[in-house]
Each structure stands twice: as structure tokens, then as C-alpha cells.
């Protein structure tokens, strides 16, 4: 598996992000969906990566720089054909390495609260993320779980 910075132009990446957004609508009301679309992911404060194995897209993730010491994980998604193959673990290690490289003091995330998000909660907890209060521009929301990790 190879992780590469991606410009979000590949049809496979566009489709995976479309699936990601559609998946969010199954478990959260519209006002509680904080997943970003293509244009938002292309902003300069966001770095987006795709995981490839040869020509097969396996997953993606991004970091949004909130300030010089704080980043946010965005768009973490494993392609359904590649679940339980270590894609998310590989991405989490990469993101944590990048956060250290950027000298972030803290890395945070928002994810859903529904049972469908339980595997994500377990993954983040395994990497040292703990529940926290809303951060950045987020507000308390019963459909959101906020987690953070000191670096």
C-alpha cells in the first residue's frame, strides 16, 4: 500500500468521497454532517492523502490545520472492498507522523455518534484519542463525538 498526497481529481477518489458523504446521511441529520465536499477539501489548509495498491484505491484521509499547533482529521474513509485490511491503521500512523512533523501539540476529530461509527471510535481510541468538548467552530450535538489527542 502506498500513501500519496492527492489532488482530488481521480474518478476513484471522487467516487469514494461521494460514498463517504452518502454514508454520513444514513446516520446523521443534515445539520450534523461535517464531512467536507471536494471543493472544501481542496482548500490550502487541508492536506488530502489517498491510499493506493497498484491502481486500486483503498482509502483516504486528510488533515485540516486549525492553527499552528492544532490539526483536525477529516475524510477518513476505507473503501468498502478493503475493510479490515489495515488501511485505517496505516492512515492513522501516517497522520500521526505528519502531525508530529508539523509540530502540532494536539490533533482532534469529529465523528458520528451512531452505532455505525463504533469501529471508528475504537480505532481512534486505540491510537490514544479521548473524548473532548467541541473544538474549533463545532457546537455540542447529540449526533457528534469529539475526540482529541495531545501530541
PDB file of C-alpha atoms in Angstrom:
ATOM      1  CA  UNK A   1       0.000   0.000   0.000  1.00  0.00           C
ATOM      2  CA  UNK A   2       1.232   3.453  -0.894  1.00  0.00           C
ATOM      3  CA  UNK A   3       0.016   6.707   0.638  1.00  0.00           C
ATOM      4  CA  UNK A   4       0.205   9.723  -1.681  1.00  0.00           C
ATOM      5  CA  UNK A   5      -0.873  13.336  -1.457  1.00  0.00           C
ATOM      6  CA  UNK A   6      -3.823  13.582  -3.806  1.00  0.00           C
ATOM      7  CA  UNK A   7      -5.316  16.473  -5.780  1.00  0.00           C
ATOM      8  CA  UNK A   8      -8.852  15.010  -5.655  1.00  0.00           C
ATOM      9  CA  UNK A   9      -9.148  14.711  -9.430  1.00  0.00           C
ATOM     10  CA  UNK A  10      -9.148  10.927  -9.815  1.00  0.00           C
ATOM     11  CA  UNK A  11     -12.600   9.442 -10.570  1.00  0.00           C
ATOM     12  CA  UNK A  12     -11.923   6.751  -7.942  1.00  0.00           C
ATOM     13  CA  UNK A  13     -11.219   9.351  -5.254  1.00  0.00           C
ATOM     14  CA  UNK A  14     -14.259  11.405  -6.264  1.00  0.00           C
ATOM     15  CA  UNK A  15     -16.442   8.291  -6.016  1.00  0.00           C
ATOM     16  CA  UNK A  16     -15.016   7.283  -2.609  1.00  0.00           C
ATOM     17  CA  UNK A  17     -15.712  10.758  -1.240  1.00  0.00           C
ATOM     18  CA  UNK A  18     -19.222  10.641  -2.706  1.00  0.00           C
ATOM     19  CA  UNK A  19     -19.779   7.329  -0.870  1.00  0.00           C
ATOM     20  CA  UNK A  20     -18.351   8.884   2.290  1.00  0.00           C
ATOM     21  CA  UNK A  21     -20.842  11.754   2.171  1.00  0.00           C
ATOM     22  CA  UNK A  22     -23.723   9.422   1.313  1.00  0.00           C
ATOM     23  CA  UNK A  23     -22.797   7.189   4.237  1.00  0.00           C
ATOM     24  CA  UNK A  24     -22.964  10.137   6.601  1.00  0.00           C
ATOM     25  CA  UNK A  25     -26.546  10.903   5.511  1.00  0.00           C
ATOM     26  CA  UNK A  26     -27.647   7.417   6.600  1.00  0.00           C
ATOM     27  CA  UNK A  27     -26.713   8.029  10.240  1.00  0.00           C
ATOM     28  CA  UNK A  28     -26.888  11.768  10.887  1.00  0.00           C
ATOM     29  CA  UNK A  29     -29.325  14.577  10.086  1.00  0.00           C
ATOM     30  CA  UNK A  30     -28.093  17.141   7.522  1.00  0.00           C
ATOM     31  CA  UNK A  31     -27.266  19.815  10.129  1.00  0.00           C
ATOM     32  CA  UNK A  32     -24.996  17.321  11.928  1.00  0.00           C
ATOM     33  CA  UNK A  33     -22.928  16.218   8.925  1.00  0.00           C
ATOM     34  CA  UNK A  34     -19.478  17.798   8.984  1.00  0.00           C
ATOM     35  CA  UNK A  35     -17.858  15.784   6.184  1.00  0.00           C
ATOM     36  CA  UNK A  36     -16.291  18.000   3.539  1.00  0.00           C
ATOM     37  CA  UNK A  37     -17.005  18.003  -0.170  1.00  0.00           C
ATOM     38  CA  UNK A  38     -14.397  18.152  -2.919  1.00  0.00           C
ATOM     39  CA  UNK A  39     -14.052  21.941  -3.055  1.00  0.00           C
ATOM     40  CA  UNK A  40     -13.692  22.253   0.705  1.00  0.00           C
ATOM     41  CA  UNK A  41     -11.030  19.539   0.705  1.00  0.00           C
ATOM     42  CA  UNK A  42      -9.034  21.498  -1.888  1.00  0.00           C
ATOM     43  CA  UNK A  43      -8.507  24.467   0.435  1.00  0.00           C
ATOM     44  CA  UNK A  44      -4.876  25.310   1.276  1.00  0.00           C
ATOM     45  CA  UNK A  45      -5.227  24.463   4.979  1.00  0.00           C
ATOM     46  CA  UNK A  46      -6.100  20.851   4.093  1.00  0.00           C
ATOM     47  CA  UNK A  47      -3.737  18.080   3.055  1.00  0.00           C
ATOM     48  CA  UNK A  48      -5.508  15.100   1.483  1.00  0.00           C
ATOM     49  CA  UNK A  49      -3.999  11.636   1.043  1.00  0.00           C
ATOM     50  CA  UNK A  50      -5.157   8.579  -0.859  1.00  0.00           C
ATOM     51  CA  UNK A  51      -4.002   5.023  -0.239  1.00  0.00           C
ATOM     52  CA  UNK A  52      -3.372   3.005  -3.380  1.00  0.00           C
ATOM     53  CA  UNK A  53      -2.353  -0.547  -4.101  1.00  0.00           C
ATOM     54  CA  UNK A  54      -1.304  -0.521  -7.727  1.00  0.00           C
ATOM     55  CA  UNK A  55      -4.319   1.085  -9.475  1.00  0.00           C
ATOM     56  CA  UNK A  56      -6.774   0.198  -6.685  1.00  0.00           C
ATOM     57  CA  UNK A  57      -7.898   2.964  -4.314  1.00  0.00           C
ATOM     58  CA  UNK A  58      -8.053   1.591  -0.786  1.00  0.00           C
ATOM     59  CA  UNK A  59      -8.869   4.638   1.318  1.00  0.00           C
ATOM     60  CA  UNK A  60      -8.290   8.289   2.097  1.00  0.00           C
ATOM     61  CA  UNK A  61      -7.823  10.801   4.893  1.00  0.00           C
ATOM     62  CA  UNK A  62      -6.976  14.459   5.382  1.00  0.00           C
ATOM     63  CA  UNK A  63      -5.619  16.883   7.949  1.00  0.00           C
ATOM     64  CA  UNK A  64      -7.040  20.360   8.301  1.00  0.00           C
ATOM     65  CA  UNK A  65      -4.721  22.822  10.006  1.00  0.00           C
ATOM     66  CA  UNK A  66      -6.770  24.696  12.602  1.00  0.00           C
ATOM     67  CA  UNK A  67      -3.795  26.727  13.840  1.00  0.00           C
ATOM     68  CA  UNK A  68      -0.033  26.257  14.065  1.00  0.00           C
ATOM     69  CA  UNK A  69      -0.338  23.733  16.887  1.00  0.00           C
ATOM     70  CA  UNK A  70      -3.674  22.045  16.239  1.00  0.00           C
ATOM     71  CA  UNK A  71      -4.857  19.843  13.388  1.00  0.00           C
ATOM     72  CA  UNK A  72      -8.124  18.073  12.654  1.00  0.00           C
ATOM     73  CA  UNK A  73      -8.559  14.699  10.965  1.00  0.00           C
ATOM     74  CA  UNK A  74     -11.068  14.876   8.095  1.00  0.00           C
ATOM     75  CA  UNK A  75     -12.451  12.496   5.458  1.00  0.00           C
ATOM     76  CA  UNK A  76     -11.086   9.287   6.973  1.00  0.00           C
ATOM     77  CA  UNK A  77     -12.562   6.511   4.835  1.00  0.00           C
ATOM     78  CA  UNK A  78     -11.663   2.965   3.797  1.00  0.00           C
ATOM     79  CA  UNK A  79     -13.110   1.704   0.519  1.00  0.00           C
ATOM     80  CA  UNK A  80     -15.683  -0.986   1.322  1.00  0.00           C
ATOM     81  CA  UNK A  81     -13.780  -3.619  -0.686  1.00  0.00           C
ATOM     82  CA  UNK A  82     -10.756  -3.072   1.567  1.00  0.00           C
ATOM     83  CA  UNK A  83     -12.244  -3.061   5.061  1.00  0.00           C
ATOM     84  CA  UNK A  84     -10.238  -4.932   7.700  1.00  0.00           C
ATOM     85  CA  UNK A  85      -7.042  -4.927   5.628  1.00  0.00           C
ATOM     86  CA  UNK A  86      -5.179  -2.399   7.776  1.00  0.00           C
ATOM     87  CA  UNK A  87      -5.903   0.655   5.637  1.00  0.00           C
ATOM     88  CA  UNK A  88      -7.222   2.779   8.520  1.00  0.00           C
ATOM     89  CA  UNK A  89      -4.328   1.761  10.768  1.00  0.00           C
ATOM     90  CA  UNK A  90      -1.834   2.693   8.058  1.00  0.00           C
ATOM     91  CA  UNK A  91      -3.545   6.066   7.571  1.00  0.00           C
ATOM     92  CA  UNK A  92      -3.651   6.779  11.316  1.00  0.00           C
ATOM     93  CA  UNK A  93       0.083   6.129  11.644  1.00  0.00           C
ATOM     94  CA  UNK A  94       0.726   8.390   8.668  1.00  0.00           C
ATOM     95  CA  UNK A  95      -1.461  11.171  10.052  1.00  0.00           C
ATOM     96  CA  UNK A  96       0.194  10.994  13.480  1.00  0.00           C
ATOM     97  CA  UNK A  97       3.643  11.091  11.875  1.00  0.00           C
ATOM     98  CA  UNK A  98       2.614  14.110   9.822  1.00  0.00           C
ATOM     99  CA  UNK A  99       1.171  15.849  12.905  1.00  0.00           C
ATOM    100  CA  UNK A 100       4.489  15.325  14.713  1.00  0.00           C
ATOM    101  CA  UNK A 101       6.399  16.573  11.661  1.00  0.00           C
ATOM    102  CA  UNK A 102       4.256  19.737  11.705  1.00  0.00           C
ATOM    103  CA  UNK A 103       4.918  20.121  15.448  1.00  0.00           C
ATOM    104  CA  UNK A 104       1.226  20.018  16.303  1.00  0.00           C
ATOM    105  CA  UNK A 105       0.563  19.921  20.012  1.00  0.00           C
ATOM    106  CA  UNK A 106      -2.916  18.488  19.509  1.00  0.00           C
ATOM    107  CA  UNK A 107      -4.843  16.513  16.900  1.00  0.00           C
ATOM    108  CA  UNK A 108      -8.648  16.370  17.068  1.00  0.00           C
ATOM    109  CA  UNK A 109     -11.590  14.962  15.158  1.00  0.00           C
ATOM    110  CA  UNK A 110     -15.365  14.915  14.923  1.00  0.00           C
ATOM    111  CA  UNK A 111     -17.236  11.760  14.004  1.00  0.00           C
ATOM    112  CA  UNK A 112     -20.757  10.466  14.297  1.00  0.00           C
ATOM    113  CA  UNK A 113     -22.327   9.111  17.470  1.00  0.00           C
ATOM    114  CA  UNK A 114     -24.484   6.369  15.891  1.00  0.00           C
ATOM    115  CA  UNK A 115     -23.603   2.696  16.328  1.00  0.00           C
ATOM    116  CA  UNK A 116     -22.343   2.607  12.724  1.00  0.00           C
ATOM    117  CA  UNK A 117     -19.418   4.788  13.870  1.00  0.00           C
ATOM    118  CA  UNK A 118     -18.359   2.411  16.674  1.00  0.00           C
ATOM    119  CA  UNK A 119     -15.475   0.907  14.635  1.00  0.00           C
ATOM    120  CA  UNK A 120     -14.120   4.433  14.071  1.00  0.00           C
ATOM    121  CA  UNK A 121     -14.428   5.219  17.794  1.00  0.00           C
ATOM    122  CA  UNK A 122     -12.449   2.063  18.616  1.00  0.00           C
ATOM    123  CA  UNK A 123      -9.775   2.885  16.045  1.00  0.00           C
ATOM    124  CA  UNK A 124      -9.298   6.408  17.373  1.00  0.00           C
ATOM    125  CA  UNK A 125      -9.244   5.214  20.996  1.00  0.00           C
ATOM    126  CA  UNK A 126      -6.610   2.618  20.073  1.00  0.00           C
ATOM    127  CA  UNK A 127      -4.427   5.475  18.831  1.00  0.00           C
ATOM    128  CA  UNK A 128      -4.815   7.472  22.042  1.00  0.00           C
ATOM    129  CA  UNK A 129      -7.719   9.754  21.191  1.00  0.00           C
ATOM    130  CA  UNK A 130     -10.023  10.600  24.081  1.00  0.00           C
ATOM    131  CA  UNK A 131     -13.474  12.223  24.158  1.00  0.00           C
ATOM    132  CA  UNK A 132     -13.369  16.005  24.409  1.00  0.00           C
ATOM    133  CA  UNK A 133     -15.575  19.063  24.198  1.00  0.00           C
ATOM    134  CA  UNK A 134     -16.362  20.562  20.799  1.00  0.00           C
ATOM    135  CA  UNK A 135     -13.388  22.394  19.309  1.00  0.00           C
ATOM    136  CA  UNK A 136     -12.865  24.963  16.528  1.00  0.00           C
ATOM    137  CA  UNK A 137     -16.306  26.015  15.205  1.00  0.00           C
ATOM    138  CA  UNK A 138     -18.187  22.914  16.379  1.00  0.00           C
ATOM    139  CA  UNK A 139     -21.056  23.029  18.885  1.00  0.00           C
ATOM    140  CA  UNK A 140     -22.467  20.340  21.156  1.00  0.00           C
ATOM    141  CA  UNK A 141     -24.524  17.934  19.078  1.00  0.00           C
ATOM    142  CA  UNK A 142     -26.015  14.564  20.090  1.00  0.00           C
ATOM    143  CA  UNK A 143     -25.044  13.218  16.651  1.00  0.00           C
ATOM    144  CA  UNK A 144     -21.361  14.098  17.078  1.00  0.00           C
ATOM    145  CA  UNK A 145     -18.493  12.615  19.063  1.00  0.00           C
ATOM    146  CA  UNK A 146     -15.450  14.830  19.533  1.00  0.00           C
ATOM    147  CA  UNK A 147     -12.063  13.311  20.301  1.00  0.00           C
ATOM    148  CA  UNK A 148      -8.568  14.688  20.747  1.00  0.00           C
ATOM    149  CA  UNK A 149      -5.044  13.557  21.374  1.00  0.00           C
ATOM    150  CA  UNK A 150      -2.135  15.504  22.771  1.00  0.00           C
ATOM    151  CA  UNK A 151       0.948  15.015  20.661  1.00  0.00           C
TER     152      UNK A 151
END
